[in-house]
Amino acid sequence: MAGEGSSILDLSDSGWIGAPKPGQISPAPDREPYPVEAFPAIARDAVNEVQAYIKAPIPMIACSALSQMALVAQGLADVARDSRLISPGSLFTIVTAHSGERKTAVDGAFS
């Protein structure tokens, strides 16, 4: 707890279960290669072409391609969760990478 009379709760030494330390990112788990072959041919070819030119990781490029395809399709269909909750179909993506790992270059290739 913070000092007497303070309204701020200090949990920095609490050992809260599961709380990562600031700036600490988990290492990527061992995994299968990204299934880029599941993309439609035109999207797969675009992902492979961007990878050959920009030399960024395929999963990062595929994420950007999926985001742009979702954006284009968003105006074509709505999702009705019930009779009143109707909204555009949406896809939210997050890419975490260090500075200089070509995030902006990859997004620029698809926008």
Coordinates of C-alpha atoms in Angstrom, one line a residue:
M1 CA 0.0 0.0 0.0
A2 CA 1.1 3.6 -0.5
G3 CA 1.9 5.8 2.4
E4 CA -0.5 7.1 5.0
G5 CA -3.3 9.3 3.6
S6 CA -2.6 8.4 0.0
S7 CA -5.4 7.2 -2.2
I8 CA -3.2 5.3 -4.6
L9 CA -2.8 1.6 -4.2
D10 CA 0.7 0.4 -4.9
L11 CA 0.8 -3.2 -6.1
S12 CA 4.4 -3.1 -7.5
D13 CA 5.6 -5.6 -4.9
S14 CA 2.5 -7.6 -4.6
G15 CA 3.6 -10.5 -6.8
W16 CA 0.2 -10.4 -8.5
I17 CA -0.1 -13.8 -10.3
G18 CA 0.3 -13.5 -14.0
A19 CA 1.3 -9.9 -14.2
P20 CA 4.2 -9.4 -16.6
K21 CA 6.8 -6.8 -15.8
P22 CA 6.5 -3.7 -18.0
G23 CA 8.4 -4.1 -21.2
Q24 CA 8.6 -7.9 -20.9
I25 CA 7.2 -9.7 -23.9
S26 CA 6.8 -13.5 -24.0
P27 CA 9.0 -15.3 -26.5
A28 CA 7.2 -16.7 -29.5
P29 CA 6.3 -20.3 -29.0
D30 CA 7.5 -23.0 -31.3
R31 CA 4.9 -23.3 -34.0
E32 CA 4.0 -24.6 -37.4
P33 CA 4.7 -22.3 -40.4
Y34 CA 2.0 -19.7 -41.1
P35 CA -0.7 -21.3 -43.2
V36 CA -0.4 -18.8 -46.1
E37 CA -1.6 -21.6 -48.5
A38 CA -5.1 -21.2 -46.9
F39 CA -5.4 -17.7 -48.5
P40 CA -7.2 -17.3 -51.8
A41 CA -4.6 -17.4 -54.6
I42 CA -4.6 -13.7 -55.3
A43 CA -4.1 -12.8 -51.6
R44 CA -1.4 -15.6 -51.2
D45 CA 0.5 -14.3 -54.2
A46 CA 0.3 -10.7 -52.8
V47 CA 1.6 -11.9 -49.4
N48 CA 4.5 -13.8 -51.1
E49 CA 5.3 -10.9 -53.3
V50 CA 5.5 -8.4 -50.4
Q51 CA 7.6 -10.9 -48.4
A52 CA 10.1 -11.2 -51.3
Y53 CA 10.4 -7.5 -51.6
I54 CA 10.2 -6.2 -48.0
K55 CA 11.7 -9.3 -46.3
A56 CA 9.3 -9.1 -43.3
P57 CA 7.9 -12.2 -41.6
I58 CA 5.0 -13.9 -43.4
P59 CA 2.7 -13.8 -40.3
M60 CA 3.1 -10.0 -40.1
I61 CA 2.4 -9.6 -43.8
A62 CA -0.6 -12.0 -43.7
C63 CA -2.0 -10.0 -40.7
S64 CA -1.8 -6.8 -42.8
A65 CA -3.4 -8.5 -45.8
L66 CA -6.2 -10.0 -43.7
S67 CA -6.9 -6.6 -42.1
Q68 CA -7.2 -4.9 -45.5
M69 CA -9.4 -7.7 -46.9
A70 CA -11.7 -7.3 -43.8
L71 CA -11.8 -3.5 -44.3
V72 CA -12.9 -3.9 -47.9
A73 CA -15.5 -6.5 -47.0
Q74 CA -16.9 -4.5 -44.0
G75 CA -19.4 -2.6 -46.1
L76 CA -20.7 -5.7 -47.8
A77 CA -22.4 -7.4 -44.8
D78 CA -23.6 -6.7 -41.3
V79 CA -23.6 -9.0 -38.4
A80 CA -26.9 -9.3 -36.4
R81 CA -26.1 -10.5 -32.8
D82 CA -29.9 -10.1 -32.1
S83 CA -32.7 -8.0 -33.5
R84 CA -31.2 -4.7 -32.2
L85 CA -27.5 -5.3 -32.1
I86 CA -26.5 -5.0 -35.8
S87 CA -23.0 -3.9 -36.8
P88 CA -20.5 -4.2 -39.6
G89 CA -18.4 -7.4 -39.6
S90 CA -15.1 -6.4 -38.2
L91 CA -11.6 -7.8 -37.7
F92 CA -9.3 -6.4 -35.0
T93 CA -5.6 -7.2 -35.3
I94 CA -2.5 -6.3 -33.3
V95 CA 1.0 -6.7 -34.4
T96 CA 3.8 -6.4 -31.9
A97 CA 7.3 -6.0 -33.2
H98 CA 10.4 -4.0 -32.3
S99 CA 11.2 -0.7 -34.0
G100 CA 12.7 -1.3 -37.5
E101 CA 11.0 -4.7 -38.1
R102 CA 9.1 -3.2 -41.1
K103 CA 5.6 -2.9 -39.7
T104 CA 4.9 0.4 -41.5
A105 CA 6.4 -0.9 -44.8
V106 CA 4.2 -4.0 -44.6
D107 CA 1.0 -2.0 -43.9
G108 CA 2.0 0.5 -46.6
A109 CA 2.1 -2.4 -49.2
F110 CA -1.6 -3.2 -48.6
S111 CA -3.0 0.3 -48.2

